[in-house]
Amino acid sequence: MSDNFFEIKNVDFKIGNKVKVKNVSFSIEKEGDIICLLGPSGIGKTTILRTIAGLENINKGSIALKGKTLSSENINIEPEKRNISLAFQENSLFPHYTVKKNILLGAERNEIKKDKSINFEELINLLDISHILNKFPHEISAGEAQRASLARSLITKPDLLLLDEPLSNVDQSFKEEIQEKLKKILKNSKITTIIVTHDSYEAFYLGSKCGIILNQELKQFDDPYNVYHLPNSVEVVNFLNRGILIPAEVTSPKSLENKDLGTITGNFVKPFPIGSSVKLLIQPEDLHHDDTSNLKFEVIDRKFRGTNFIYTLKTPTNTLIPVFVHSHHIHQHEVDEKFGIKRPIHIDHIVCF
Ligand code: ADP
Ligand code: MG
């Protein structure tokens, strides 16, 4: 038996007898760690959480919490006996109870752990829901309902908390604030948590590890930094959708050549033989803008993101390259204008496939 706080080993996650995600293994090392699972809609994220909570069976592999097997081919501990709290994706507040009663139900259900529970007032303030405590679920907004469900899941300290897209209905303007508060509550109370989301920024911010689920597989389970900078497959790159892959030829242990960009130097994450034809990952922050450069491409789109712009440039070979520019850059380039790229091009982590 391993020392991991939570461990999934070789599990096929299924609904009925239909396998949705195959042969999944990952673990949460320490109590209090937060991990995030990311993946497109319909891939099986909710199924994974439901299975961990004991609502679906498995017939391959094992799921263990604190050294005790919860699910395996022969074992299936009842959901109530797992001390795992699952906050459903959809609003699951009881319609005939007030928000306050709904939240306190969470505490009542788990009498033994009451001493460990998070302070009610603190939670209400952090999630900013004091004004809706006496309202009924039909009288509040979807975002408020999600915050109330979150409060209900957090009020008792489960051994493992499962949050299924907890902030999907929270207004964008309020989201970052809630993310910060959620992280603080989870860290302060040392609640081990698995968060399912389809928002990569949310996963990168909240998780100490992120799992990417694509095509019926857990493709990568890694630090957020590595998932972004060292994606292990073309599928992960395409899913994160921030960079593009361009054809290049490896010309030395520290350089490549591309038709449009010329020489690119840097450190290969994985070595390739000299002369290999590869697909090189270019992320928006890899290229730098320089008005004085003679390497110029046409601007075909510009997205204002508040703190930055993402320009889309078209190269002579019709490749579309994203380039990040700080939003204080004084002269903004319009569509159809030329945009200079700084030379020499150096990329810290060269990722190729
Ligand atoms: P996600 O949470 O990633 O969006 P789900 O785990 O909810 O995905 O669903 C995975 C797949 O299983 C989807 O194709 C979905 O249509 C299907 N599915 C979900 N629930 C059921 C069910 N009760 N019966 C049959 N198929 C289901
Ligand atoms: Mg889901």
mmCIF file of C-alpha atoms and ligand atoms in Angstrom:
data_model
loop_
_atom_site.group_PDB
_atom_site.id
_atom_site.type_symbol
_atom_site.label_atom_id
_atom_site.label_comp_id
_atom_site.label_asym_id
_atom_site.label_seq_id
_atom_site.Cartn_x
_atom_site.Cartn_y
_atom_site.Cartn_z
ATOM 1 C CA MET A 1 0.000 0.000 0.000
ATOM 2 C CA SER A 2 1.382 3.406 -0.931
ATOM 3 C CA ASP A 3 1.610 6.442 1.347
ATOM 4 C CA ASN A 4 -0.477 8.601 -0.941
ATOM 5 C CA PHE A 5 -3.471 10.276 0.665
ATOM 6 C CA PHE A 6 -5.669 9.334 -2.283
ATOM 7 C CA GLU A 7 -4.905 6.996 -5.112
ATOM 8 C CA ILE A 8 -6.565 5.809 -8.289
ATOM 9 C CA LYS A 9 -4.887 2.846 -9.974
ATOM 10 C CA ASN A 10 -5.738 1.544 -13.443
ATOM 11 C CA VAL A 11 -9.436 2.336 -13.195
ATOM 12 C CA ASP A 12 -11.862 2.197 -16.100
ATOM 13 C CA PHE A 13 -14.558 4.754 -15.392
ATOM 14 C CA LYS A 14 -17.912 3.712 -16.781
ATOM 15 C CA ILE A 15 -21.607 4.405 -16.819
ATOM 16 C CA GLY A 16 -23.478 1.103 -16.729
ATOM 17 C CA ASN A 17 -21.195 -1.108 -18.777
ATOM 18 C CA LYS A 18 -19.988 1.646 -21.124
ATOM 19 C CA VAL A 19 -16.387 2.670 -20.420
ATOM 20 C CA LYS A 20 -15.962 6.462 -20.636
ATOM 21 C CA VAL A 21 -12.346 7.000 -19.475
ATOM 22 C CA LYS A 22 -9.879 4.129 -19.674
ATOM 23 C CA ASN A 23 -7.139 2.905 -17.393
ATOM 24 C CA VAL A 24 -6.781 6.024 -15.256
ATOM 25 C CA SER A 25 -4.083 6.292 -12.590
ATOM 26 C CA PHE A 26 -3.226 9.329 -10.507
ATOM 27 C CA SER A 27 -2.719 10.161 -6.881
ATOM 28 C CA ILE A 28 -2.936 12.977 -4.377
ATOM 29 C CA GLU A 29 0.155 12.801 -2.262
ATOM 30 C CA LYS A 30 -0.728 14.865 0.802
ATOM 31 C CA GLU A 31 -3.816 15.767 2.744
ATOM 32 C CA GLY A 32 -4.891 19.299 1.818
ATOM 33 C CA ASP A 33 -3.668 19.167 -1.765
ATOM 34 C CA ILE A 34 -5.946 20.434 -4.510
ATOM 35 C CA ILE A 35 -5.924 18.863 -7.923
ATOM 36 C CA CYS A 36 -7.928 19.816 -10.995
ATOM 37 C CA LEU A 37 -9.279 17.686 -13.806
ATOM 38 C CA LEU A 38 -9.725 19.432 -17.123
ATOM 39 C CA GLY A 39 -11.400 18.197 -20.256
ATOM 40 C CA PRO A 40 -14.026 18.990 -22.852
ATOM 41 C CA SER A 41 -17.709 18.566 -22.186
ATOM 42 C CA GLY A 42 -19.020 15.001 -22.342
ATOM 43 C CA ILE A 43 -15.590 13.392 -21.836
ATOM 44 C CA GLY A 44 -16.489 11.752 -18.508
ATOM 45 C CA LYS A 45 -15.379 14.199 -15.804
ATOM 46 C CA THR A 46 -18.631 14.004 -13.857
ATOM 47 C CA THR A 47 -18.528 10.210 -14.211
ATOM 48 C CA ILE A 48 -15.093 10.175 -12.555
ATOM 49 C CA LEU A 49 -16.334 12.233 -9.590
ATOM 50 C CA ARG A 50 -19.502 10.142 -9.233
ATOM 51 C CA THR A 51 -17.389 6.986 -9.199
ATOM 52 C CA ILE A 52 -15.013 8.361 -6.558
ATOM 53 C CA ALA A 53 -18.065 9.292 -4.469
ATOM 54 C CA GLY A 54 -19.324 5.711 -4.779
ATOM 55 C CA LEU A 55 -22.291 6.367 -7.070
ATOM 56 C CA GLU A 56 -20.861 4.238 -9.910
ATOM 57 C CA ASN A 57 -19.079 0.871 -9.634
ATOM 58 C CA ILE A 58 -15.785 -0.147 -11.156
ATOM 59 C CA ASN A 59 -14.685 -3.581 -12.304
ATOM 60 C CA LYS A 60 -11.037 -2.825 -12.968
ATOM 61 C CA GLY A 61 -8.367 -1.174 -10.797
ATOM 62 C CA SER A 62 -8.807 0.440 -7.404
ATOM 63 C CA ILE A 63 -9.628 3.702 -5.634
ATOM 64 C CA ALA A 64 -8.157 4.211 -2.166
ATOM 65 C CA LEU A 65 -8.417 7.019 0.374
ATOM 66 C CA LYS A 66 -6.136 7.225 3.433
ATOM 67 C CA GLY A 67 -4.830 3.757 2.689
ATOM 68 C CA LYS A 68 -8.286 2.167 2.607
ATOM 69 C CA THR A 69 -9.701 0.732 -0.620
ATOM 70 C CA LEU A 70 -13.077 2.308 -1.411
ATOM 71 C CA SER A 71 -13.705 0.765 -4.826
ATOM 72 C CA SER A 72 -12.305 -2.197 -6.703
ATOM 73 C CA GLU A 73 -13.640 -5.159 -8.592
ATOM 74 C CA ASN A 74 -14.791 -6.712 -5.299
ATOM 75 C CA ILE A 75 -15.158 -3.723 -3.016
ATOM 76 C CA ASN A 76 -17.685 -0.936 -3.180
ATOM 77 C CA ILE A 77 -17.959 1.042 0.038
ATOM 78 C CA GLU A 78 -21.322 2.818 0.276
ATOM 79 C CA PRO A 79 -21.270 6.537 -0.580
ATOM 80 C CA GLU A 80 -22.339 7.564 2.963
ATOM 81 C CA LYS A 81 -19.434 5.672 4.495
ATOM 82 C CA ARG A 82 -16.699 7.285 2.410
ATOM 83 C CA ASN A 83 -16.681 10.727 4.058
ATOM 84 C CA ILE A 84 -16.423 12.214 0.596
ATOM 85 C CA SER A 85 -18.492 15.270 -0.262
ATOM 86 C CA LEU A 86 -19.587 15.769 -3.867
ATOM 87 C CA ALA A 87 -20.918 19.160 -4.979
ATOM 88 C CA PHE A 88 -22.912 18.499 -8.122
ATOM 89 C CA GLN A 89 -22.543 20.471 -11.298
ATOM 90 C CA GLU A 90 -26.234 21.302 -11.451
ATOM 91 C CA ASN A 91 -28.038 23.182 -8.741
ATOM 92 C CA SER A 92 -28.816 20.543 -6.164
ATOM 93 C CA LEU A 93 -30.257 22.719 -3.398
ATOM 94 C CA PHE A 94 -33.488 21.389 -1.905
ATOM 95 C CA PRO A 95 -36.221 23.668 -3.297
ATOM 96 C CA HIS A 96 -38.402 23.601 -0.177
ATOM 97 C CA TYR A 97 -35.649 24.704 2.216
ATOM 98 C CA THR A 98 -34.101 28.148 2.579
ATOM 99 C CA VAL A 99 -30.481 28.634 1.546
ATOM 100 C CA LYS A 100 -29.465 28.678 5.199
ATOM 101 C CA LYS A 101 -31.242 25.389 5.936
ATOM 102 C CA ASN A 102 -29.706 23.880 2.813
ATOM 103 C CA ILE A 103 -26.230 24.818 3.954
ATOM 104 C CA LEU A 104 -26.753 23.613 7.512
ATOM 105 C CA LEU A 105 -28.055 20.275 6.242
ATOM 106 C CA GLY A 106 -24.480 19.633 5.194
ATOM 107 C CA ALA A 107 -23.338 20.094 8.780
ATOM 108 C CA GLU A 108 -26.141 17.959 10.242
ATOM 109 C CA ARG A 109 -25.440 15.095 7.908
ATOM 110 C CA ASN A 110 -22.014 14.742 9.317
ATOM 111 C CA GLU A 111 -22.414 15.014 13.077
ATOM 112 C CA ILE A 112 -19.151 13.322 14.089
ATOM 113 C CA LYS A 113 -17.005 15.789 12.223
ATOM 114 C CA LYS A 114 -18.744 18.873 13.560
ATOM 115 C CA ASP A 115 -15.785 19.953 15.649
ATOM 116 C CA LYS A 116 -13.713 20.096 12.503
ATOM 117 C CA SER A 117 -16.251 22.033 10.476
ATOM 118 C CA ILE A 118 -15.513 25.439 9.033
ATOM 119 C CA ASN A 119 -17.051 28.397 10.799
ATOM 120 C CA PHE A 120 -20.458 29.138 9.284
ATOM 121 C CA GLU A 121 -20.225 32.935 9.534
ATOM 122 C CA GLU A 122 -16.792 32.965 7.999
ATOM 123 C CA LEU A 123 -17.933 30.875 5.085
ATOM 124 C CA ILE A 124 -21.003 33.009 4.442
ATOM 125 C CA ASN A 125 -18.902 36.156 4.435
ATOM 126 C CA LEU A 126 -16.214 34.725 2.220
ATOM 127 C CA LEU A 127 -18.714 33.557 -0.361
ATOM 128 C CA ASP A 128 -20.781 36.722 0.026
ATOM 129 C CA ILE A 129 -24.126 34.997 0.483
ATOM 130 C CA SER A 130 -25.410 36.539 3.727
ATOM 131 C CA HIS A 131 -28.127 38.427 1.820
ATOM 132 C CA ILE A 132 -29.701 35.232 0.436
ATOM 133 C CA LEU A 133 -29.707 33.045 3.542
ATOM 134 C CA ASN A 134 -33.450 33.346 4.088
ATOM 135 C CA LYS A 135 -34.383 33.016 0.440
ATOM 136 C CA PHE A 136 -35.503 29.857 -1.299
ATOM 137 C CA PRO A 137 -33.516 28.368 -4.198
ATOM 138 C CA HIS A 138 -35.980 29.645 -6.829
ATOM 139 C CA GLU A 139 -35.468 33.198 -5.563
ATOM 140 C CA ILE A 140 -31.721 33.350 -6.204
ATOM 141 C CA SER A 141 -29.501 33.495 -9.284
ATOM 142 C CA ALA A 142 -27.579 30.535 -10.704
ATOM 143 C CA GLY A 143 -24.286 32.015 -9.488
ATOM 144 C CA GLU A 144 -25.683 32.498 -5.988
ATOM 145 C CA ALA A 145 -26.989 28.926 -6.009
ATOM 146 C CA GLN A 146 -23.528 27.664 -6.884
ATOM 147 C CA ARG A 147 -21.980 29.635 -4.053
ATOM 148 C CA ALA A 148 -24.618 28.258 -1.664
ATOM 149 C CA SER A 149 -23.890 24.681 -2.834
ATOM 150 C CA LEU A 150 -20.225 25.354 -2.347
ATOM 151 C CA ALA A 151 -20.904 26.536 1.204
ATOM 152 C CA ARG A 152 -22.910 23.372 1.852
ATOM 153 C CA SER A 153 -20.039 21.165 0.669
ATOM 154 C CA LEU A 154 -17.452 23.078 2.657
ATOM 155 C CA ILE A 155 -19.314 23.349 5.947
ATOM 156 C CA THR A 156 -18.276 19.899 7.124
ATOM 157 C CA LYS A 157 -14.745 18.896 6.602
ATOM 158 C CA PRO A 158 -14.864 15.812 4.393
ATOM 159 C CA ASP A 159 -11.763 13.677 3.884
ATOM 160 C CA LEU A 160 -12.134 14.407 0.208
ATOM 161 C CA LEU A 161 -14.150 17.150 -1.444
ATOM 162 C CA LEU A 162 -15.238 16.756 -5.055
ATOM 163 C CA LEU A 163 -16.329 19.926 -6.845
ATOM 164 C CA ASP A 164 -17.938 19.532 -10.247
ATOM 165 C CA GLU A 165 -17.525 22.776 -12.229
ATOM 166 C CA PRO A 166 -18.169 24.772 -9.035
ATOM 167 C CA LEU A 167 -17.925 28.220 -10.610
ATOM 168 C CA SER A 168 -19.393 27.645 -14.064
ATOM 169 C CA ASN A 169 -22.384 29.887 -13.309
ATOM 170 C CA VAL A 170 -20.509 32.558 -11.396
ATOM 171 C CA ASP A 171 -20.201 35.888 -13.265
ATOM 172 C CA GLN A 172 -16.831 36.425 -14.915
ATOM 173 C CA SER A 173 -16.282 39.653 -12.977
ATOM 174 C CA PHE A 174 -16.734 37.833 -9.696
ATOM 175 C CA LYS A 175 -15.008 34.602 -10.627
ATOM 176 C CA GLU A 176 -11.423 35.497 -9.790
ATOM 177 C CA GLU A 177 -12.464 36.792 -6.400
ATOM 178 C CA ILE A 178 -14.364 33.576 -5.628
ATOM 179 C CA GLN A 179 -11.451 31.490 -6.915
ATOM 180 C CA GLU A 180 -9.130 33.286 -4.511
ATOM 181 C CA LYS A 181 -11.534 32.801 -1.638
ATOM 182 C CA LEU A 182 -12.122 29.171 -2.459
ATOM 183 C CA LYS A 183 -8.409 28.518 -2.561
ATOM 184 C CA LYS A 184 -7.954 30.274 0.773
ATOM 185 C CA ILE A 185 -10.757 28.303 2.451
ATOM 186 C CA LEU A 186 -9.461 24.989 1.111
ATOM 187 C CA LYS A 187 -5.875 25.742 2.099
ATOM 188 C CA ASN A 188 -6.757 27.060 5.567
ATOM 189 C CA SER A 189 -8.965 24.112 6.371
ATOM 190 C CA LYS A 190 -6.636 21.603 4.675
ATOM 191 C CA ILE A 191 -9.457 20.027 2.711
ATOM 192 C CA THR A 192 -8.162 17.663 0.045
ATOM 193 C CA THR A 193 -10.076 18.508 -3.113
ATOM 194 C CA ILE A 194 -10.589 17.376 -6.669
ATOM 195 C CA ILE A 195 -12.030 20.135 -8.830
ATOM 196 C CA VAL A 196 -13.462 19.434 -12.258
ATOM 197 C CA THR A 197 -13.483 22.342 -14.652
ATOM 198 C CA HIS A 198 -13.226 23.121 -18.344
ATOM 199 C CA ASP A 199 -11.538 26.454 -17.624
ATOM 200 C CA SER A 200 -7.761 25.968 -17.903
ATOM 201 C CA TYR A 201 -6.945 29.188 -16.040
ATOM 202 C CA GLU A 202 -9.091 28.050 -13.151
ATOM 203 C CA ALA A 203 -7.303 24.693 -13.116
ATOM 204 C CA PHE A 204 -3.864 26.309 -13.339
ATOM 205 C CA TYR A 205 -4.683 28.647 -10.476
ATOM 206 C CA LEU A 206 -6.379 26.233 -8.095
ATOM 207 C CA GLY A 207 -4.606 22.963 -8.692
ATOM 208 C CA SER A 208 -1.163 21.914 -7.504
ATOM 209 C CA LYS A 209 -1.571 19.284 -10.216
ATOM 210 C CA CYS A 210 -3.766 19.232 -13.305
ATOM 211 C CA GLY A 211 -5.090 16.209 -15.144
ATOM 212 C CA ILE A 212 -6.042 16.590 -18.799
ATOM 213 C CA ILE A 213 -8.680 14.151 -20.016
ATOM 214 C CA LEU A 214 -9.024 13.710 -23.771
ATOM 215 C CA ASN A 215 -10.153 10.896 -26.057
ATOM 216 C CA GLN A 216 -11.103 8.528 -23.227
ATOM 217 C CA GLU A 217 -7.734 8.908 -21.515
ATOM 218 C CA LEU A 218 -6.007 10.870 -18.802
ATOM 219 C CA LYS A 219 -3.394 12.290 -21.199
ATOM 220 C CA GLN A 220 -1.254 14.217 -18.756
ATOM 221 C CA PHE A 221 -1.214 14.625 -14.992
ATOM 222 C CA ASP A 222 1.334 17.198 -14.022
ATOM 223 C CA ASP A 223 2.133 20.584 -12.447
ATOM 224 C CA PRO A 224 0.139 23.367 -14.144
ATOM 225 C CA TYR A 225 3.397 24.911 -15.375
ATOM 226 C CA ASN A 226 4.402 21.687 -17.086
ATOM 227 C CA VAL A 227 0.987 21.103 -18.593
ATOM 228 C CA TYR A 228 1.278 24.490 -20.257
ATOM 229 C CA HIS A 229 4.983 24.675 -21.087
ATOM 230 C CA LEU A 230 5.787 20.998 -21.484
ATOM 231 C CA PRO A 231 2.611 19.489 -22.945
ATOM 232 C CA ASN A 232 3.222 15.794 -23.562
ATOM 233 C CA SER A 233 1.149 15.431 -26.714
ATOM 234 C CA VAL A 234 -0.310 17.272 -29.659
ATOM 235 C CA GLU A 235 -3.759 16.578 -28.202
ATOM 236 C CA VAL A 236 -2.911 18.519 -25.029
ATOM 237 C CA VAL A 237 -1.572 21.449 -27.087
ATOM 238 C CA ASN A 238 -4.730 21.532 -29.179
ATOM 239 C CA PHE A 239 -6.949 21.297 -26.132
ATOM 240 C CA LEU A 240 -5.253 24.186 -24.323
ATOM 241 C CA ASN A 241 -5.550 26.046 -27.617
ATOM 242 C CA ARG A 242 -3.046 28.755 -26.875
ATOM 243 C CA GLY A 243 -0.273 27.842 -29.254
ATOM 244 C CA ILE A 244 0.206 26.490 -32.731
ATOM 245 C CA LEU A 245 2.463 23.844 -34.197
ATOM 246 C CA ILE A 246 4.650 24.918 -37.136
ATOM 247 C CA PRO A 247 6.922 22.757 -39.297
ATOM 248 C CA ALA A 248 10.631 23.105 -38.551
ATOM 249 C CA GLU A 249 13.913 21.333 -39.082
ATOM 250 C CA VAL A 250 16.319 20.597 -36.245
ATOM 251 C CA THR A 251 19.667 22.149 -37.213
ATOM 252 C CA SER A 252 21.719 21.690 -34.029
ATOM 253 C CA PRO A 253 21.255 20.505 -30.405
ATOM 254 C CA LYS A 254 20.080 24.031 -29.648
ATOM 255 C CA SER A 255 18.427 25.324 -32.817
ATOM 256 C CA LEU A 256 15.801 24.839 -35.469
ATOM 257 C CA GLU A 257 14.923 26.456 -38.760
ATOM 258 C CA ASN A 258 11.467 27.463 -39.945
ATOM 259 C CA LYS A 259 10.635 28.894 -43.368
ATOM 260 C CA ASP A 260 8.830 31.956 -42.006
ATOM 261 C CA LEU A 261 10.704 32.642 -38.768
ATOM 262 C CA GLY A 262 14.232 31.631 -39.745
ATOM 263 C CA THR A 263 16.547 30.441 -36.980
ATOM 264 C CA ILE A 264 15.096 29.705 -33.556
ATOM 265 C CA THR A 265 17.398 28.893 -30.657
ATOM 266 C CA GLY A 266 16.650 27.491 -27.222
ATOM 267 C CA ASN A 267 16.641 24.366 -25.107
ATOM 268 C CA PHE A 268 14.908 21.276 -26.375
ATOM 269 C CA VAL A 269 12.649 19.708 -23.781
ATOM 270 C CA LYS A 270 13.209 16.379 -25.535
ATOM 271 C CA PRO A 271 16.207 15.931 -27.816
ATOM 272 C CA PHE A 272 15.696 15.313 -31.543
ATOM 273 C CA PRO A 273 18.343 14.109 -34.012
ATOM 274 C CA ILE A 274 19.814 16.853 -36.189
ATOM 275 C CA GLY A 275 18.014 16.921 -39.506
ATOM 276 C CA SER A 276 14.641 15.786 -38.048
ATOM 277 C CA SER A 277 11.496 17.373 -39.402
ATOM 278 C CA VAL A 278 9.369 18.295 -36.418
ATOM 279 C CA LYS A 279 6.312 20.252 -35.401
ATOM 280 C CA LEU A 280 7.446 23.114 -33.171
ATOM 281 C CA LEU A 281 5.109 24.570 -30.557
ATOM 282 C CA ILE A 282 4.829 28.370 -30.695
ATOM 283 C CA GLN A 283 2.881 29.905 -27.821
ATOM 284 C CA PRO A 284 1.737 33.535 -27.774
ATOM 285 C CA GLU A 285 4.494 34.594 -25.375
ATOM 286 C CA ASP A 286 7.310 32.933 -27.347
ATOM 287 C CA LEU A 287 7.707 35.689 -29.942
ATOM 288 C CA HIS A 288 8.357 39.309 -29.074
ATOM 289 C CA HIS A 289 7.218 42.398 -30.870
ATOM 290 C CA ASP A 290 9.806 44.784 -32.313
ATOM 291 C CA ASP A 291 8.907 47.651 -34.641
ATOM 292 C CA THR A 292 12.485 47.959 -35.856
ATOM 293 C CA SER A 293 12.740 44.333 -36.953
ATOM 294 C CA ASN A 294 12.783 43.483 -40.650
ATOM 295 C CA LEU A 295 10.904 40.255 -39.933
ATOM 296 C CA LYS A 296 7.373 41.526 -40.473
ATOM 297 C CA PHE A 297 4.034 39.761 -40.832
ATOM 298 C CA GLU A 298 0.520 40.922 -41.574
ATOM 299 C CA VAL A 299 -1.906 41.422 -38.687
ATOM 300 C CA ILE A 300 -5.146 39.603 -39.354
ATOM 301 C CA ASP A 301 -6.743 39.802 -35.920
ATOM 302 C CA ARG A 302 -6.220 41.524 -32.593
ATOM 303 C CA LYS A 303 -7.873 40.521 -29.345
ATOM 304 C CA PHE A 304 -7.852 42.948 -26.458
ATOM 305 C CA ARG A 305 -7.614 41.024 -23.185
ATOM 306 C CA GLY A 306 -7.300 43.936 -20.765
ATOM 307 C CA THR A 307 -3.792 43.222 -19.536
ATOM 308 C CA ASN A 308 -2.606 42.247 -22.994
ATOM 309 C CA PHE A 309 -3.344 41.967 -26.691
ATOM 310 C CA ILE A 310 -3.106 38.758 -28.644
ATOM 311 C CA TYR A 311 -2.260 39.500 -32.249
ATOM 312 C CA THR A 312 -2.790 36.867 -34.924
ATOM 313 C CA LEU A 313 -0.186 37.217 -37.666
ATOM 314 C CA LYS A 314 -0.231 35.649 -41.096
ATOM 315 C CA THR A 315 3.092 34.461 -42.481
ATOM 316 C CA PRO A 316 4.015 34.102 -46.188
ATOM 317 C CA THR A 317 3.285 30.361 -45.898
ATOM 318 C CA ASN A 318 -0.207 31.216 -44.589
ATOM 319 C CA THR A 319 0.515 30.061 -41.042
ATOM 320 C CA LEU A 320 -1.384 31.944 -38.341
ATOM 321 C CA ILE A 321 0.872 32.795 -35.406
ATOM 322 C CA PRO A 322 -0.387 34.219 -32.087
ATOM 323 C CA VAL A 323 1.753 36.901 -30.430
ATOM 324 C CA PHE A 324 1.197 38.334 -26.966
ATOM 325 C CA VAL A 325 1.857 42.043 -26.420
ATOM 326 C CA HIS A 326 1.603 43.918 -23.135
ATOM 327 C CA SER A 327 -1.356 46.253 -23.237
ATOM 328 C CA HIS A 328 0.762 49.344 -22.452
ATOM 329 C CA HIS A 329 2.487 49.054 -25.788
ATOM 330 C CA ILE A 330 1.725 52.525 -27.128
ATOM 331 C CA HIS A 331 1.023 52.132 -30.808
ATOM 332 C CA GLN A 332 -1.505 49.478 -31.536
ATOM 333 C CA HIS A 333 -1.339 47.730 -34.844
ATOM 334 C CA GLU A 334 -4.479 47.509 -36.917
ATOM 335 C CA VAL A 335 -5.649 44.608 -39.003
ATOM 336 C CA ASP A 336 -3.821 44.542 -42.391
ATOM 337 C CA GLU A 337 -0.838 46.447 -41.003
ATOM 338 C CA LYS A 338 2.626 44.914 -40.677
ATOM 339 C CA PHE A 339 3.921 43.757 -37.304
ATOM 340 C CA GLY A 340 7.605 43.213 -36.512
ATOM 341 C CA ILE A 341 8.983 40.162 -34.684
ATOM 342 C CA LYS A 342 12.160 40.556 -32.647
ATOM 343 C CA ARG A 343 15.253 38.686 -33.799
ATOM 344 C CA PRO A 344 17.088 36.529 -32.887
ATOM 345 C CA ILE A 345 14.233 34.290 -31.798
ATOM 346 C CA HIS A 346 14.996 32.441 -28.604
ATOM 347 C CA ILE A 347 12.525 30.129 -26.865
ATOM 348 C CA ASP A 348 13.399 28.853 -23.400
ATOM 349 C CA HIS A 349 11.617 25.529 -23.662
ATOM 350 C CA ILE A 350 11.521 24.176 -27.162
ATOM 351 C CA VAL A 351 8.640 21.724 -27.399
ATOM 352 C CA CYS A 352 8.495 19.601 -30.540
ATOM 353 C CA PHE A 353 6.529 16.605 -31.659
HETATM 354 P P1 ADP B 1 -18.511 15.534 -18.506
HETATM 355 O O1 ADP B 1 -18.797 15.721 -17.059
HETATM 356 O O2 ADP B 1 -17.065 15.471 -18.830
HETATM 357 O O3 ADP B 1 -19.226 16.537 -19.361
HETATM 358 P P2 ADP B 1 -20.064 13.092 -18.161
HETATM 359 O O4 ADP B 1 -19.283 12.286 -17.196
HETATM 360 O O5 ADP B 1 -21.256 13.805 -17.616
HETATM 361 O O6 ADP B 1 -19.092 14.086 -18.936
HETATM 362 O O7 ADP B 1 -20.586 12.152 -19.330
HETATM 363 C C1 ADP B 1 -19.733 11.353 -20.111
HETATM 364 C C2 ADP B 1 -20.542 10.691 -21.213
HETATM 365 O O8 ADP B 1 -21.489 9.803 -20.683
HETATM 366 C C3 ADP B 1 -21.303 11.678 -22.076
HETATM 367 O O9 ADP B 1 -21.202 11.248 -23.397
HETATM 368 C C4 ADP B 1 -22.718 11.562 -21.568
HETATM 369 O O10 ADP B 1 -23.631 11.829 -22.602
HETATM 370 C C5 ADP B 1 -22.816 10.141 -21.094
HETATM 371 N N1 ADP B 1 -23.711 9.998 -19.953
HETATM 372 C C6 ADP B 1 -23.745 10.777 -18.857
HETATM 373 N N2 ADP B 1 -24.668 10.340 -17.972
HETATM 374 C C7 ADP B 1 -25.236 9.249 -18.516
HETATM 375 C C8 ADP B 1 -26.265 8.329 -18.112
HETATM 376 N N3 ADP B 1 -26.869 8.445 -16.931
HETATM 377 N N4 ADP B 1 -26.570 7.330 -18.972
HETATM 378 C C9 ADP B 1 -25.942 7.182 -20.149
HETATM 379 N N5 ADP B 1 -24.985 8.008 -20.575
HETATM 380 C C10 ADP B 1 -24.620 9.017 -19.797
HETATM 381 MG MG MG B 2 -19.856 17.169 -16.146
#
